[in-house]
PDB file of C-alpha atoms in Angstrom:
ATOM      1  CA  UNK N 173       0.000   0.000   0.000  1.00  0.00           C
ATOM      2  CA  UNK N 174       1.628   3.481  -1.049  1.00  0.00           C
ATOM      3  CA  UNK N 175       2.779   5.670   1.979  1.00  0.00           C
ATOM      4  CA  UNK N 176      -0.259   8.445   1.400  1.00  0.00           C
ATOM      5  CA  UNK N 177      -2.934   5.754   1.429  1.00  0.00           C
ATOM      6  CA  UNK N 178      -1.644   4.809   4.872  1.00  0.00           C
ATOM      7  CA  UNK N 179      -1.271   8.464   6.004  1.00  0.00           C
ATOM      8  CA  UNK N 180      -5.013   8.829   4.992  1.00  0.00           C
ATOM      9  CA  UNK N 181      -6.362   5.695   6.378  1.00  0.00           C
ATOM     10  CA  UNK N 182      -4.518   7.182   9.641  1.00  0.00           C
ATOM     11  CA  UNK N 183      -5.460  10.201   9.338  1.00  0.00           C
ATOM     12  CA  UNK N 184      -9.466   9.201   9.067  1.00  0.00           C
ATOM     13  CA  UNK N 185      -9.195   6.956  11.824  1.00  0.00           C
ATOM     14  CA  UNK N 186      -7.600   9.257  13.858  1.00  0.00           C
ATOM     15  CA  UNK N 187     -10.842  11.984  13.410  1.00  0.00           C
ATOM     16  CA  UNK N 188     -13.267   9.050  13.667  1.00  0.00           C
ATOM     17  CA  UNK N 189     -11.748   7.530  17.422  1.00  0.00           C
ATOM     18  CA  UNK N 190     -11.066  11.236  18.627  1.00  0.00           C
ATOM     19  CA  UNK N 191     -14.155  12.527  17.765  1.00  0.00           C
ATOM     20  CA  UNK N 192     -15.757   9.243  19.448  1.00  0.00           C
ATOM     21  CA  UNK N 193     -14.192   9.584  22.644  1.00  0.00           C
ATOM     22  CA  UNK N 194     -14.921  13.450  23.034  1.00  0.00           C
ATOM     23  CA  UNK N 195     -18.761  12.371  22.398  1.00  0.00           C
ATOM     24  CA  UNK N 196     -18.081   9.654  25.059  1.00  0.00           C
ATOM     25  CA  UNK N 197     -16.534  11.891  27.385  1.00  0.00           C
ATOM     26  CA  UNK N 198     -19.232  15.149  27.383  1.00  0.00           C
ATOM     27  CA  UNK N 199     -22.318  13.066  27.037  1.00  0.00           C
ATOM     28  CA  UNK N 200     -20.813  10.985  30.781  1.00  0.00           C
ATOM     29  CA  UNK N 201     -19.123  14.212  32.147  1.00  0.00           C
ATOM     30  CA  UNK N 202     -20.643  16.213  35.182  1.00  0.00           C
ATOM     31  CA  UNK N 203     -20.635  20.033  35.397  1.00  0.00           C
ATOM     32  CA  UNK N 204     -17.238  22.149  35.586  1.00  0.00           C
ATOM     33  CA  UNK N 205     -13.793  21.010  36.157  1.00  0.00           C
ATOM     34  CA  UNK N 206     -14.675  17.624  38.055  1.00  0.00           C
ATOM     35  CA  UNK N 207     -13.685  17.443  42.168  1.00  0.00           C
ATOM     36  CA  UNK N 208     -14.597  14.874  43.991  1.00  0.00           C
ATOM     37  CA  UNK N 209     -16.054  15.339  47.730  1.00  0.00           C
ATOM     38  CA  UNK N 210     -17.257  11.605  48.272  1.00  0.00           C
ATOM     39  CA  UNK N 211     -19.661  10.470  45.865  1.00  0.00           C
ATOM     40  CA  UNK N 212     -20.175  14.279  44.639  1.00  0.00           C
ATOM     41  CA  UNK N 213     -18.888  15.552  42.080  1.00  0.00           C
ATOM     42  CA  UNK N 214     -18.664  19.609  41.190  1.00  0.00           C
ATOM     43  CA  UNK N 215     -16.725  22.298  39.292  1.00  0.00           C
ATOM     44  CA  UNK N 216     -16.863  26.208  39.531  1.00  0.00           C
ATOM     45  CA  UNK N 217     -16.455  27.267  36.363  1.00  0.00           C
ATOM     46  CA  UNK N 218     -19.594  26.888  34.893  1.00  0.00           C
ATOM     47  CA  UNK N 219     -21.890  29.874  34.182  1.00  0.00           C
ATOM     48  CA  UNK N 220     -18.659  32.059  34.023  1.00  0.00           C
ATOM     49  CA  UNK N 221     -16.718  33.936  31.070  1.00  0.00           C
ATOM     50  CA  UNK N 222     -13.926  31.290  32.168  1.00  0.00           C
ATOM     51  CA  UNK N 223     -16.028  28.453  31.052  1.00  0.00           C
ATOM     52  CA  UNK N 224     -13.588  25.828  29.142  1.00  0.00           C
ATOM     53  CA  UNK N 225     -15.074  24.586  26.059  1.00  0.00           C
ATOM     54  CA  UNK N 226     -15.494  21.142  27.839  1.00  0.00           C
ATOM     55  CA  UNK N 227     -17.658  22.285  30.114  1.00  0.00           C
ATOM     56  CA  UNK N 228     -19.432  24.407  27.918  1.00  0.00           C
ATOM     57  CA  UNK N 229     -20.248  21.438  25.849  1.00  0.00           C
ATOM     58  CA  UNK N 230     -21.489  19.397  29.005  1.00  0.00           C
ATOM     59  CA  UNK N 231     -23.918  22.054  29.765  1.00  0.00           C
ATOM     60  CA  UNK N 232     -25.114  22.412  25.861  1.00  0.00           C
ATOM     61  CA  UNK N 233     -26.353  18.651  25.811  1.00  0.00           C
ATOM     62  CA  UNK N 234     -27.690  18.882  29.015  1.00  0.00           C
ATOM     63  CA  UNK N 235     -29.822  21.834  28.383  1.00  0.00           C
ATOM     64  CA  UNK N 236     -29.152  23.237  31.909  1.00  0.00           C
ATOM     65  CA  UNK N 237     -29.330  27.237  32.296  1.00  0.00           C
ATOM     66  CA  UNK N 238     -26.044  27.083  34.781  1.00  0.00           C
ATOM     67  CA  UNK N 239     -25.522  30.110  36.863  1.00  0.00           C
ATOM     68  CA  UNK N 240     -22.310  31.310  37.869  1.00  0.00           C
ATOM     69  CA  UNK N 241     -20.973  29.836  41.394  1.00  0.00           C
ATOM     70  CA  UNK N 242     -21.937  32.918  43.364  1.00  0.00           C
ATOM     71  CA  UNK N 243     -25.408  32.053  42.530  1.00  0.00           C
ATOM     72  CA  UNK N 244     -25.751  28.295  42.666  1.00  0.00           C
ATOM     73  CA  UNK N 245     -23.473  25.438  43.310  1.00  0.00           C
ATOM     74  CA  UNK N 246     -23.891  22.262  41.842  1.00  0.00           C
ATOM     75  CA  UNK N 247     -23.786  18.677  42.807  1.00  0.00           C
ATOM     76  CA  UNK N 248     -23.901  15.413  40.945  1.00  0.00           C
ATOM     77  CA  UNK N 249     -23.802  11.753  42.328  1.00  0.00           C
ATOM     78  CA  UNK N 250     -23.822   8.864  40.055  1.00  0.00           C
ATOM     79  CA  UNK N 251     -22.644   6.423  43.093  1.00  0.00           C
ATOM     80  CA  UNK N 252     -23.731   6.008  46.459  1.00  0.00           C
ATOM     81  CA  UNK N 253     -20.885   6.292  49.513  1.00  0.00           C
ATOM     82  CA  UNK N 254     -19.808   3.052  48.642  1.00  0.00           C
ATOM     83  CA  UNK N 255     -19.692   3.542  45.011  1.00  0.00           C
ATOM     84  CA  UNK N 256     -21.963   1.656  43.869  1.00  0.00           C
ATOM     85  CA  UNK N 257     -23.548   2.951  40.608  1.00  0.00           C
ATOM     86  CA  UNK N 258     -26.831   4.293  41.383  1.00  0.00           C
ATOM     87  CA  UNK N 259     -29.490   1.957  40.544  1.00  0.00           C
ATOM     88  CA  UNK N 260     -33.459   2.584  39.888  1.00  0.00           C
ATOM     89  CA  UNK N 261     -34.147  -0.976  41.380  1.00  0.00           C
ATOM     90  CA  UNK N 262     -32.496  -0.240  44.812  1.00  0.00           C
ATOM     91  CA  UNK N 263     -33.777   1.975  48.172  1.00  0.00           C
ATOM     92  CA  UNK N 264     -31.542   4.544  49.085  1.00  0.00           C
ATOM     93  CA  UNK N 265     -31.296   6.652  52.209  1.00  0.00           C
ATOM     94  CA  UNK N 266     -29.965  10.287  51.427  1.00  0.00           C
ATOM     95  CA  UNK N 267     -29.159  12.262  54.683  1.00  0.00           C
ATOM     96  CA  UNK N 268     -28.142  15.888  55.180  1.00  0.00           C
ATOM     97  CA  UNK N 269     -27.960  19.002  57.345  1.00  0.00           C
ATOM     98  CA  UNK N 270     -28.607  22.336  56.932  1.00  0.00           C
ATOM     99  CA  UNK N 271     -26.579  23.284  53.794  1.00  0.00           C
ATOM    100  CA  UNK N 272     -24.541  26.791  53.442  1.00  0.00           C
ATOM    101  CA  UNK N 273     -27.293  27.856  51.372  1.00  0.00           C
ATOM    102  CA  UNK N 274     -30.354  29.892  51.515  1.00  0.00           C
ATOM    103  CA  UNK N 275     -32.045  27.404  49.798  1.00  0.00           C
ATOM    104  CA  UNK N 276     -31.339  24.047  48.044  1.00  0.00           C
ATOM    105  CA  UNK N 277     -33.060  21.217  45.971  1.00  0.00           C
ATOM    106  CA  UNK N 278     -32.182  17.197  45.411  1.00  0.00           C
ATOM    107  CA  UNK N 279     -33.497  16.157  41.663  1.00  0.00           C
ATOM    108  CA  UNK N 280     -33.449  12.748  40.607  1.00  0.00           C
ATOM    109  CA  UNK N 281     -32.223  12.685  36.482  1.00  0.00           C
ATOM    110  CA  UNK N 282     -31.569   9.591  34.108  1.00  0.00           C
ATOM    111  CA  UNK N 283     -27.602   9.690  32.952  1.00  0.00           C
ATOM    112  CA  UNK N 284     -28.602  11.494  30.277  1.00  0.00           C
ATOM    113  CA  UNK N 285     -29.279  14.372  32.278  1.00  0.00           C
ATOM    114  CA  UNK N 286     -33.361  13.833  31.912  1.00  0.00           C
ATOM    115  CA  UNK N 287     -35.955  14.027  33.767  1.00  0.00           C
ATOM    116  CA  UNK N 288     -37.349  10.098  34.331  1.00  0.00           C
ATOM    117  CA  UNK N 289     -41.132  10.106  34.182  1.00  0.00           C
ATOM    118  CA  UNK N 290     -42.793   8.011  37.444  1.00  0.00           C
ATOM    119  CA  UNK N 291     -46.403   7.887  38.361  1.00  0.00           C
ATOM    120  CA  UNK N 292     -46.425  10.237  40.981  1.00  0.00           C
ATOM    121  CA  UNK N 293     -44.632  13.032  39.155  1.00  0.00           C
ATOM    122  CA  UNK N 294     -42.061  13.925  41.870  1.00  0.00           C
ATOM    123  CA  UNK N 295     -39.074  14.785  40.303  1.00  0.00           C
ATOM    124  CA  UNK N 296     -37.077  16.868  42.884  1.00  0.00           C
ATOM    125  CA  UNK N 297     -37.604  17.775  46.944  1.00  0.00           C
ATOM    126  CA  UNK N 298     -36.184  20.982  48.014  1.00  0.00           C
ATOM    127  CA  UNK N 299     -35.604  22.723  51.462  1.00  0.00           C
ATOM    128  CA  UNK N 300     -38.640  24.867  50.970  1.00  0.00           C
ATOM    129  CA  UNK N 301     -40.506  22.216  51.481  1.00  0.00           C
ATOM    130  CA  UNK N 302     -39.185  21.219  54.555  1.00  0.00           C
ATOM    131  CA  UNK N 303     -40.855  22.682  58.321  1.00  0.00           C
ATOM    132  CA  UNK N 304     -37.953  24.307  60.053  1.00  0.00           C
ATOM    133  CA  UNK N 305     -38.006  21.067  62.747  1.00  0.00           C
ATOM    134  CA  UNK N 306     -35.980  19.418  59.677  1.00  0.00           C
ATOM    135  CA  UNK N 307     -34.023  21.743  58.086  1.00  0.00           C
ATOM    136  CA  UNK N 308     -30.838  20.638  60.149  1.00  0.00           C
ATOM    137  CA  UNK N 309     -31.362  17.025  60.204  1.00  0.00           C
ATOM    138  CA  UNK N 310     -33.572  16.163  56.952  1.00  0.00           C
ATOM    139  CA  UNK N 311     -34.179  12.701  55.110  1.00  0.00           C
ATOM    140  CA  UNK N 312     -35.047  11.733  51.620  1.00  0.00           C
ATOM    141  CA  UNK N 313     -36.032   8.191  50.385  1.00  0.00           C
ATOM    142  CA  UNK N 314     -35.114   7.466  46.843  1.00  0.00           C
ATOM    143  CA  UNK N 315     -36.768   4.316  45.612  1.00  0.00           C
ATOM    144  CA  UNK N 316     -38.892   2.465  43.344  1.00  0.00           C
ATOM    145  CA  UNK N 317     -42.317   2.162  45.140  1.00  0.00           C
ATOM    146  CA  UNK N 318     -43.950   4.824  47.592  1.00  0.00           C
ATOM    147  CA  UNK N 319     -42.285   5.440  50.566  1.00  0.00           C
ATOM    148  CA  UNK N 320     -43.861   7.650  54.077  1.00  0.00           C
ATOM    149  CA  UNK N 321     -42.047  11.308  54.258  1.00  0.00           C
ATOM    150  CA  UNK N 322     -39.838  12.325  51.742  1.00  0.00           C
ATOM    151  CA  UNK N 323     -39.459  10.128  48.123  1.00  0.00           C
ATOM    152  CA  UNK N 324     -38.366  10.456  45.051  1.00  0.00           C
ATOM    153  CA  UNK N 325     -39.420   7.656  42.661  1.00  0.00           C
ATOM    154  CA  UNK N 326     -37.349   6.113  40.425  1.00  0.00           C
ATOM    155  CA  UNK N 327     -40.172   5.095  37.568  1.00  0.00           C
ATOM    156  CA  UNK N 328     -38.372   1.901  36.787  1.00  0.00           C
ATOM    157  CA  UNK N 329     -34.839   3.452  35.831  1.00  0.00           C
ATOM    158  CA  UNK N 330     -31.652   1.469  35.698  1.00  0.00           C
ATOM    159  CA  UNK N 331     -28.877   3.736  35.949  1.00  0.00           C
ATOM    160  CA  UNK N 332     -29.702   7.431  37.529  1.00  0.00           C
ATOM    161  CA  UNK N 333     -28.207  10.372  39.230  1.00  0.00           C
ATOM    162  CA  UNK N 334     -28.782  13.225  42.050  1.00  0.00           C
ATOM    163  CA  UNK N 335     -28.158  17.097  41.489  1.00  0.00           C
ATOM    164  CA  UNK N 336     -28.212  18.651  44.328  1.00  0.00           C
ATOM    165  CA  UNK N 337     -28.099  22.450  43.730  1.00  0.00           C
ATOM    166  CA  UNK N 338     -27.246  24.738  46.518  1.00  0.00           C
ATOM    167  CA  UNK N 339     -28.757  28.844  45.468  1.00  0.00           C
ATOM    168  CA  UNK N 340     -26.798  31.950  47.111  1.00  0.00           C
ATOM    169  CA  UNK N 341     -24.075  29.753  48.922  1.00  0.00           C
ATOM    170  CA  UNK N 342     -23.258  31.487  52.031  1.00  0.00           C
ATOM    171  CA  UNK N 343     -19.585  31.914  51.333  1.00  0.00           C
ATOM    172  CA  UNK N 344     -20.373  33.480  47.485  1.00  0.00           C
ATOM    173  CA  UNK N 345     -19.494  30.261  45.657  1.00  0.00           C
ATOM    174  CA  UNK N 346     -16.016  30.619  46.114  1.00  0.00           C
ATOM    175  CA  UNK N 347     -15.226  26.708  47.633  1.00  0.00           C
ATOM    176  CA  UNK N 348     -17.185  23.835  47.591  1.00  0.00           C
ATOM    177  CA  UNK N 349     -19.204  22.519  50.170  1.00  0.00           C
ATOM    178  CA  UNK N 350     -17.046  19.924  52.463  1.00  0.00           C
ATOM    179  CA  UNK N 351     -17.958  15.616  52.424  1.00  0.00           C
ATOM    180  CA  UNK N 352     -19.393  16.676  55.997  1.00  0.00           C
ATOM    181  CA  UNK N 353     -21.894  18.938  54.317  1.00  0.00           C
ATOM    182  CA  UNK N 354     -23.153  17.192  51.668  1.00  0.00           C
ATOM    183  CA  UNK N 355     -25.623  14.293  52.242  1.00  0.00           C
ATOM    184  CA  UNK N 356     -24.775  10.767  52.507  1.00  0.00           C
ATOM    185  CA  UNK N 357     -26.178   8.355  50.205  1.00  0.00           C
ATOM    186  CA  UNK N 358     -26.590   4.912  51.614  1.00  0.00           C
ATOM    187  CA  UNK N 359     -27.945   2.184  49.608  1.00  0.00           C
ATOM    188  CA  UNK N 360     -30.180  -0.005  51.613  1.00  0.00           C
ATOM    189  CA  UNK N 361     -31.827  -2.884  49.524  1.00  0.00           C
ATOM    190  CA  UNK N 362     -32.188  -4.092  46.074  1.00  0.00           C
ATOM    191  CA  UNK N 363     -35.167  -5.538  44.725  1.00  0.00           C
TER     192      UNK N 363
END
């Protein structure tokens, strides 16, 4: 085969696998420059003029409106504290405090950053909702079938994850919370 055909070949396979793993790796990315606080994961440089293209391209295909970190922080679990992928058959416990927030909300999403439709149309529980005998020490139930207090159905999912976004953090957005502030996950049972 003459040198140029190779170079070509190369060359096309080259675009092709690059261009598949940056799909790969925006489409399973979270929001930001990725840190780690347990099962969490966060950045601060989305909704900012800083904004690399990465995560610029995480929030186009998820279709969120980001605001910048002095606004709202944002928090995404795919694992629970053992790291365990989340999974839509499975009871979890999520526990948390009073968050260094003025207010905050837990949404449950499929991977692809969705919405996942469930009879009872909850889709997110938020400190609002919440009498002030359990903003410090609050619990929500994530799990298939109806639980008493707080739930958020899973409507049959396999895979899912948890944003957690914290509005007007108390410090201006300018650290992330610490493992001791965010909730625990704890997965319970399986069906």
């Amino acid at each position: 085969m003459k040198s140029w055909a190779r170079l070509l070949i190369g060359g096309v396979a080259g675009v092709l696998i690059g261009g598949a793993a940056a799909i790969g790796s925006v489409r399973a990315g979270s929001l930001g420059a990725q840190n780690a606080i347990g099962p969490w994961m966060t950045g601060s440089d989305f909704g900012t003029a800083s904004a690399s293209g990465y995560t610029r391209a995480v929030v186009a295909l998820r279709g969120l409106l980001a605001l910048p970190a002095t606004e709202a922080r944002y928090y995404t679990a795919a694992t629970d504290d053992a790291g365990r992928t989340l999974d839509g058959a499975c009871r979890y416990r999520i526990t948390g405090g009073a968050l260094p927030a003025k207010w905050w909300s837990l949404t449950f999403y499929d991977p692809a950053g969705y919405l996942v439709p469930n009879a009872a149309n909850i889709y997110s529980v938020g400190s609002a909702s919440l009498p002030p005998a359990e903003a410090s020490r609050w619990t929500i139930i994530v799990a298939p079938g109806q639980q008493p207090g707080r739930w958020l159905p899973t409507g049959g999912a396999g895979a899912f994850q948890l944003t957690l976004r914290a509005y007007l953090p108390a410090d201006g957005g300018k650290s992330d919370f610490t493992r001791s502030q965010l909730p625990q996950i704890v997965r319970e049972a399986c069906a």
